[in-house]
Amino acid sequence: MTVLGPLGFTAPWLLLGLLALPVLWVILRAVPPAPIRRLFPGVVLLLGLKDDDQVTDRTPWWLLLLRMLAVAAVIIGLAGPILNPEDDAQAAGTGPLLVVMDASWSSASDWRAREAALDALLARAERETRPVAILRLTEPEAPQFQEAAVLRSRLGGLQPEPWEPGDAQTSRAMALLPEEDFDSYWMSDGLARDSREPLLNALMDHGQVTVFESPRNLTALLPPTFADGNVQITARRLHGGAEREISIAGHGLDPAGNPAVLVRAPLTFEDGTTEGTLDLSLPAELRARITRFEIDGARNAGAVSLPDDSLRRREVALIAGNENREGLELLSPLYYLHKALEQDVDILDGALTDVLPANPDVIALADVATLSPAETDGVTEWLQNGGTLLRFAGPRLAASNLSRDREDPLMPVRLRAGGRSVGGAMSWGEPKTLAPFPAGSPFEGLQIPEDVSVTSQVMAQPDPTLADRVIAQLTDGTPLVTRKRVGAGQVVLFHVTANAEWSTLPLSGLFVQMLERLAISAMPATPEPADLAGTMWQPLRVLDGFGAVTDAGTLPGVAGETLLTDPLGPELRPGLYQGEERSLARNVVTAETVLQPATWPDTVPVEGLSRPQETPLAGWLLALAIALLLADVIASLALSGRLRGARPSGTAATVLLALALGALSAPGTAQAQQSQRSSAEADAFAEAATGELTLAHVITGDAQVDDLAQAGLRGLSDTLFFRTSVEPSDPMAVNLETDELAFFPLLYWPIVPSQPTPSPAAYAKLNEYLRSGGMILFDTRDADVAGFGAASPEGRKLREIAAPLDIPPLEPVPQDHVLTRTFYLLQDFPGRYTSRDVWVEAAPPDAELIEGMPFRNLNDNVTPVVIGGNDWAAAWAVDPRGNPLVRIGSGFAGERQREIAYRFGVNLVMHVLTGNYKSDQVHVPALLDRLGQ
């Protein structure tokens, strides 16, 4: 390769052809343009005359310049120009080349740039005829050296994995290295690992090693935790650097069940630090809806954190010793607990033996002194498994002998007999107030109102362990709230009542905050690996390398003993795993993960994205040459008078030349403008589609068919407005490639033989639309002569379009299908044509007719597709004034056919909106009456 400044040429000898351009200029300059022929009778008078002074017309200078530029572009393009070429002296060598890729989650953020760098590397190897092999450390396979052109065609199949190459993968990669000598190009993810050095030494033993590393400052997200009533989000970055702010988004389902960003907040890295923390105060209802946190724009699996049961809404069972207060709610021991907890938790009521099988997170016993042996055993086992028992004192507890002589297993401390009363008419002291909460208490940091006081309480017996179990006390040092651990759970005792008889605490906001802190502390901690032995955990959702959350599908379950200890890999992917009673998340980054930059020996050259990558220019120059030659053809035709209009002036010629030179940049500019418009158009499209219920049709590219489909849905929408409670807005046209389909309950798709086949991305949207409850009405408009087959062009096109769709087994509409009775009772479904064959989802094999019932008990799902050929849009179509556009039949019979077509459309829409509501047996008497049976 010959390098001239920022340009290199793979065939520089072809540039000698530029020397011929002056000669070509002279030749073209001497050749006159083709004469213009005009029929003019007066020319006869000039015959026979001689002109001594002859002047030859010449080709205009601007046309010569256009042709010279076209020839120069061809010559330079064929010379193989390359922008920012790598000097051959700096190349790794001429032998085989092994490309080693970490291909981990930390490579995903700039994966496209890595693909471009790898493509440039393979292009250089292709020019140098070097065999190349690729070795991915996240999933190592035996490298096979082959032509670089073959690997370039397969670059699209390379994707980053959501885990890092561990010791096992690196050892396997070392064992798979070829025995012959080769050079290596290591595309590193930039993270330090102990396994790098042995592999680097092994590669250096075979030849020269060059490292590619991105300068991007990697950021990652730790699993969310709960502390002091807030969700704590912690992020880490690879390099300290200057102060930086990132955006954290919490994704989940809104109340309507649609994916949405539920919370977004900034997180700041201080100057020189590698860790930042964000505290989010979220209501329990919102917290339970969040399915993942992620760093906006990071686009890698390490920037996504999946919460498990730690953020879900708690379940609290409330049990009272005696609630017989003759309806006086304010005296009920559970009234204040209900009011304090109902906003943040799900409350369970019932007997203790009834709520224990539900495995609540907290059980609150208000003035309950005695439990039966069965209740005691059940509560003890529940405590051992991580439950929180919250007990409140009261007259019954104070009068009992519970935990007097020895500490009861279900009490945190031993109690004195009788209790204490202060501040009353028969006592000398004043009501006691609360002391500040000690460090380490779950109530630490809560502000204590001045009006909270205690008049009575049960007293704890002095004990060596008492001081460690007190988490709240009065100003005189007597315990107010005590706690002890029991297995994986805890027992907490409030030494006052749950109502306002013994203190004003239940009347204050502090009571709500204390109960919320205790409910949060009841969140299940991450179990020990030994506790999961013998269990099986099924993956629900998993992450890919780019951080996208996908359904686990048919991935096998994971043994409990390996779920928390084994490193992530092909057999254990990061994601959410479900057990018998709870879910656990395996995130890419954990609290133990330390992000450290990789270091390389001085003898190993390191390059990155900051170095300009090689860019071949041959294609662009040849395309420019073609554009210039096309402009030359147009200009030549114009000069010879073979185009309509006068000969272009000099100014027009200049404009033509400028347009030709700008031909290549125009598509990119138009694309950018289209991209800018698309965002605003998408917002307007979504607003128009979601204001009211909207019917839509698929754009086929045939203007006549699309206009008729629009008019047909307009007529059907008007019919729905006047006859039902459905009030649709104006129908819309849908582009499968660019528009969102989830806004529309029904899509009308007329089949045209010439319409293009949807792209894979469009098919993905269509399948998601069908699986989420949408319906597509396919209309071949051929009177069903194809019989749902390939006997007509429309039928063949339908088979081609429907092949990649996730369509269930179909059958002709049975007589008892819900479509025959959702609003009108129908037996036929005509449109412009009257074919009876309309196909819907087949009934399940076990759908049998029950004796005494006229209809089968069919499945509850809406059929995702309806297929026919009756051209329903033509029958429904009306102009803006409501007049029919297409004649149907003749006379009264034709109008009757149009009416039945409208009724079918109404039934279809009502079926989409209500499902198999009309299949419920409660409607059988009314339907039998209308049928006359």
mmCIF file of N, CA and C in Angstrom, residues 611-668:
data_model
loop_
_atom_site.group_PDB
_atom_site.id
_atom_site.type_symbol
_atom_site.label_atom_id
_atom_site.label_comp_id
_atom_site.label_asym_id
_atom_site.label_seq_id
_atom_site.Cartn_x
_atom_site.Cartn_y
_atom_site.Cartn_z
ATOM 1 N N ARG A 611 -7.967 6.420 17.790
ATOM 2 C CA ARG A 611 -7.240 6.379 16.527
ATOM 3 C C ARG A 611 -8.240 6.237 15.383
ATOM 4 N N PRO A 612 -8.149 7.117 14.364
ATOM 5 C CA PRO A 612 -9.101 7.023 13.242
ATOM 6 C C PRO A 612 -9.014 5.650 12.571
ATOM 7 N N GLN A 613 -10.162 5.072 12.312
ATOM 8 C CA GLN A 613 -10.209 3.767 11.688
ATOM 9 C C GLN A 613 -10.113 3.902 10.170
ATOM 10 N N GLU A 614 -9.578 2.866 9.531
ATOM 11 C CA GLU A 614 -9.480 2.860 8.074
ATOM 12 C C GLU A 614 -10.875 2.887 7.444
ATOM 13 N N THR A 615 -11.038 3.740 6.441
ATOM 14 C CA THR A 615 -12.326 3.869 5.759
ATOM 15 C C THR A 615 -12.108 3.750 4.259
ATOM 16 N N PRO A 616 -12.521 2.667 3.601
ATOM 17 C CA PRO A 616 -12.390 2.562 2.142
ATOM 18 C C PRO A 616 -13.264 3.605 1.444
ATOM 19 N N LEU A 617 -12.712 4.246 0.443
ATOM 20 C CA LEU A 617 -13.418 5.302 -0.276
ATOM 21 C C LEU A 617 -13.769 4.913 -1.700
ATOM 22 N N ALA A 618 -13.397 3.710 -2.144
ATOM 23 C CA ALA A 618 -13.612 3.323 -3.536
ATOM 24 C C ALA A 618 -15.086 3.365 -3.907
ATOM 25 N N GLY A 619 -15.934 2.824 -3.059
ATOM 26 C CA GLY A 619 -17.362 2.790 -3.365
ATOM 27 C C GLY A 619 -17.956 4.181 -3.517
ATOM 28 N N TRP A 620 -17.564 5.094 -2.633
ATOM 29 C CA TRP A 620 -18.083 6.461 -2.703
ATOM 30 C C TRP A 620 -17.633 7.145 -3.997
ATOM 31 N N LEU A 621 -16.371 6.956 -4.382
ATOM 32 C CA LEU A 621 -15.876 7.623 -5.587
ATOM 33 C C LEU A 621 -16.517 7.057 -6.846
ATOM 34 N N LEU A 622 -16.705 5.754 -6.898
ATOM 35 C CA LEU A 622 -17.352 5.166 -8.071
ATOM 36 C C LEU A 622 -18.810 5.596 -8.157
ATOM 37 N N ALA A 623 -19.472 5.705 -6.993
ATOM 38 C CA ALA A 623 -20.848 6.202 -7.009
ATOM 39 C C ALA A 623 -20.899 7.650 -7.482
ATOM 40 N N LEU A 624 -19.910 8.451 -7.056
ATOM 41 C CA LEU A 624 -19.832 9.834 -7.530
ATOM 42 C C LEU A 624 -19.626 9.873 -9.039
ATOM 43 N N ALA A 625 -18.787 8.985 -9.571
ATOM 44 C CA ALA A 625 -18.554 8.944 -11.013
ATOM 45 C C ALA A 625 -19.840 8.624 -11.770
ATOM 46 N N ILE A 626 -20.625 7.678 -11.244
ATOM 47 C CA ILE A 626 -21.884 7.331 -11.898
ATOM 48 C C ILE A 626 -22.834 8.527 -11.892
ATOM 49 N N ALA A 627 -22.890 9.232 -10.750
ATOM 50 C CA ALA A 627 -23.769 10.398 -10.676
ATOM 51 C C ALA A 627 -23.335 11.475 -11.663
ATOM 52 N N LEU A 628 -22.026 11.705 -11.805
ATOM 53 C CA LEU A 628 -21.535 12.703 -12.751
ATOM 54 C C LEU A 628 -21.817 12.305 -14.190
ATOM 55 N N LEU A 629 -21.673 11.022 -14.507
ATOM 56 C CA LEU A 629 -21.960 10.560 -15.861
ATOM 57 C C LEU A 629 -23.443 10.688 -16.187
ATOM 58 N N LEU A 630 -24.308 10.445 -15.230
ATOM 59 C CA LEU A 630 -25.741 10.655 -15.450
ATOM 60 C C LEU A 630 -26.030 12.128 -15.727
ATOM 61 N N ALA A 631 -25.362 12.989 -14.957
ATOM 62 C CA ALA A 631 -25.538 14.419 -15.211
ATOM 63 C C ALA A 631 -25.025 14.789 -16.594
ATOM 64 N N ASP A 632 -23.938 14.149 -17.048
ATOM 65 C CA ASP A 632 -23.401 14.404 -18.380
ATOM 66 C C ASP A 632 -24.400 14.003 -19.458
ATOM 67 N N VAL A 633 -25.046 12.872 -19.265
ATOM 68 C CA VAL A 633 -26.043 12.422 -20.250
ATOM 69 C C VAL A 633 -27.173 13.434 -20.345
ATOM 70 N N ILE A 634 -27.672 13.906 -19.198
ATOM 71 C CA ILE A 634 -28.777 14.867 -19.203
ATOM 72 C C ILE A 634 -28.342 16.172 -19.871
ATOM 73 N N ALA A 635 -27.126 16.635 -19.531
ATOM 74 C CA ALA A 635 -26.645 17.883 -20.127
ATOM 75 C C ALA A 635 -26.459 17.742 -21.629
ATOM 76 N N SER A 636 -25.950 16.603 -22.103
ATOM 77 C CA SER A 636 -25.741 16.396 -23.536
ATOM 78 C C SER A 636 -27.067 16.386 -24.282
ATOM 79 N N LEU A 637 -28.069 15.749 -23.713
ATOM 80 C CA LEU A 637 -29.384 15.730 -24.354
ATOM 81 C C LEU A 637 -29.982 17.129 -24.403
ATOM 82 N N ALA A 638 -29.736 17.891 -23.347
ATOM 83 C CA ALA A 638 -30.269 19.255 -23.339
ATOM 84 C C ALA A 638 -29.581 20.119 -24.395
ATOM 85 N N LEU A 639 -28.255 19.963 -24.560
ATOM 86 C CA LEU A 639 -27.527 20.771 -25.540
ATOM 87 C C LEU A 639 -27.923 20.422 -26.965
ATOM 88 N N SER A 640 -28.280 19.159 -27.179
ATOM 89 C CA SER A 640 -28.646 18.744 -28.543
ATOM 90 C C SER A 640 -30.112 18.989 -28.853
ATOM 91 N N GLY A 641 -30.812 19.591 -27.916
ATOM 92 C CA GLY A 641 -32.212 19.908 -28.140
ATOM 93 C C GLY A 641 -33.149 18.728 -28.029
ATOM 94 N N ARG A 642 -32.708 17.659 -27.468
ATOM 95 C CA ARG A 642 -33.554 16.463 -27.362
ATOM 96 C C ARG A 642 -34.357 16.412 -26.068
ATOM 97 N N LEU A 643 -34.193 17.418 -25.225
ATOM 98 C CA LEU A 643 -35.024 17.533 -24.037
ATOM 99 C C LEU A 643 -36.004 18.674 -24.235
ATOM 100 N N ARG A 644 -37.140 18.602 -23.616
ATOM 101 C CA ARG A 644 -38.141 19.643 -23.725
ATOM 102 C C ARG A 644 -37.609 20.930 -23.098
ATOM 103 N N GLY A 645 -37.796 22.047 -23.756
ATOM 104 C CA GLY A 645 -37.350 23.321 -23.223
ATOM 105 C C GLY A 645 -36.153 23.838 -23.985
ATOM 106 N N ALA A 646 -35.740 25.039 -23.636
ATOM 107 C CA ALA A 646 -34.632 25.704 -24.327
ATOM 108 C C ALA A 646 -33.314 25.190 -23.827
ATOM 109 N N ARG A 647 -32.273 25.567 -24.583
ATOM 110 C CA ARG A 647 -30.910 25.191 -24.218
ATOM 111 C C ARG A 647 -30.541 25.837 -22.896
ATOM 112 N N PRO A 648 -29.978 25.095 -21.917
ATOM 113 C CA PRO A 648 -29.692 25.674 -20.614
ATOM 114 C C PRO A 648 -28.648 26.760 -20.724
ATOM 115 N N SER A 649 -28.873 27.786 -19.964
ATOM 116 C CA SER A 649 -27.920 28.879 -19.903
ATOM 117 C C SER A 649 -26.744 28.496 -19.038
ATOM 118 N N GLY A 650 -25.761 29.413 -18.986
ATOM 119 C CA GLY A 650 -24.586 29.147 -18.161
ATOM 120 C C GLY A 650 -24.949 28.996 -16.694
ATOM 121 N N THR A 651 -25.884 29.821 -16.221
ATOM 122 C CA THR A 651 -26.289 29.717 -14.803
ATOM 123 C C THR A 651 -26.965 28.380 -14.537
ATOM 124 N N ALA A 652 -27.842 27.983 -15.460
ATOM 125 C CA ALA A 652 -28.507 26.679 -15.281
ATOM 126 C C ALA A 652 -27.509 25.552 -15.311
ATOM 127 N N ALA A 653 -26.493 25.660 -16.151
ATOM 128 C CA ALA A 653 -25.475 24.613 -16.203
ATOM 129 C C ALA A 653 -24.703 24.534 -14.907
ATOM 130 N N THR A 654 -24.424 25.692 -14.332
ATOM 131 C CA THR A 654 -23.710 25.696 -13.043
ATOM 132 C C THR A 654 -24.545 25.019 -11.965
ATOM 133 N N VAL A 655 -25.857 25.323 -11.972
ATOM 134 C CA VAL A 655 -26.749 24.685 -10.988
ATOM 135 C C VAL A 655 -26.783 23.177 -11.200
ATOM 136 N N LEU A 656 -26.835 22.743 -12.462
ATOM 137 C CA LEU A 656 -26.836 21.315 -12.765
ATOM 138 C C LEU A 656 -25.579 20.640 -12.262
ATOM 139 N N LEU A 657 -24.431 21.297 -12.437
ATOM 140 C CA LEU A 657 -23.172 20.727 -11.955
ATOM 141 C C LEU A 657 -23.157 20.638 -10.440
ATOM 142 N N ALA A 658 -23.666 21.664 -9.771
ATOM 143 C CA ALA A 658 -23.700 21.652 -8.297
ATOM 144 C C ALA A 658 -24.607 20.541 -7.786
ATOM 145 N N LEU A 659 -25.751 20.352 -8.486
ATOM 146 C CA LEU A 659 -26.652 19.274 -8.068
ATOM 147 C C LEU A 659 -26.007 17.912 -8.244
ATOM 148 N N ALA A 660 -25.236 17.752 -9.315
ATOM 149 C CA ALA A 660 -24.570 16.474 -9.543
ATOM 150 C C ALA A 660 -23.529 16.202 -8.481
ATOM 151 N N LEU A 661 -22.759 17.259 -8.117
ATOM 152 C CA LEU A 661 -21.726 17.058 -7.100
ATOM 153 C C LEU A 661 -22.330 16.779 -5.739
ATOM 154 N N GLY A 662 -23.543 17.307 -5.503
ATOM 155 C CA GLY A 662 -24.175 17.086 -4.191
ATOM 156 C C GLY A 662 -25.086 15.891 -4.151
ATOM 157 N N ALA A 663 -25.061 15.059 -5.193
ATOM 158 C CA ALA A 663 -25.992 13.935 -5.241
ATOM 159 C C ALA A 663 -25.751 12.936 -4.130
ATOM 160 N N LEU A 664 -24.467 12.771 -3.776
ATOM 161 C CA LEU A 664 -24.159 11.751 -2.773
ATOM 162 C C LEU A 664 -24.532 12.195 -1.368
ATOM 163 N N SER A 665 -24.390 13.502 -1.105
ATOM 164 C CA SER A 665 -24.685 13.970 0.245
ATOM 165 C C SER A 665 -26.172 14.126 0.489
ATOM 166 N N ALA A 666 -26.963 14.259 -0.595
ATOM 167 C CA ALA A 666 -28.388 14.503 -0.420
ATOM 168 C C ALA A 666 -29.104 13.394 0.326
ATOM 169 N N PRO A 667 -28.851 12.103 -0.002
ATOM 170 C CA PRO A 667 -29.565 11.070 0.745
ATOM 171 C C PRO A 667 -29.311 11.132 2.231
ATOM 172 N N GLY A 668 -28.072 11.366 2.635
ATOM 173 C CA GLY A 668 -27.782 11.437 4.064
ATOM 174 C C GLY A 668 -28.492 12.592 4.720
#
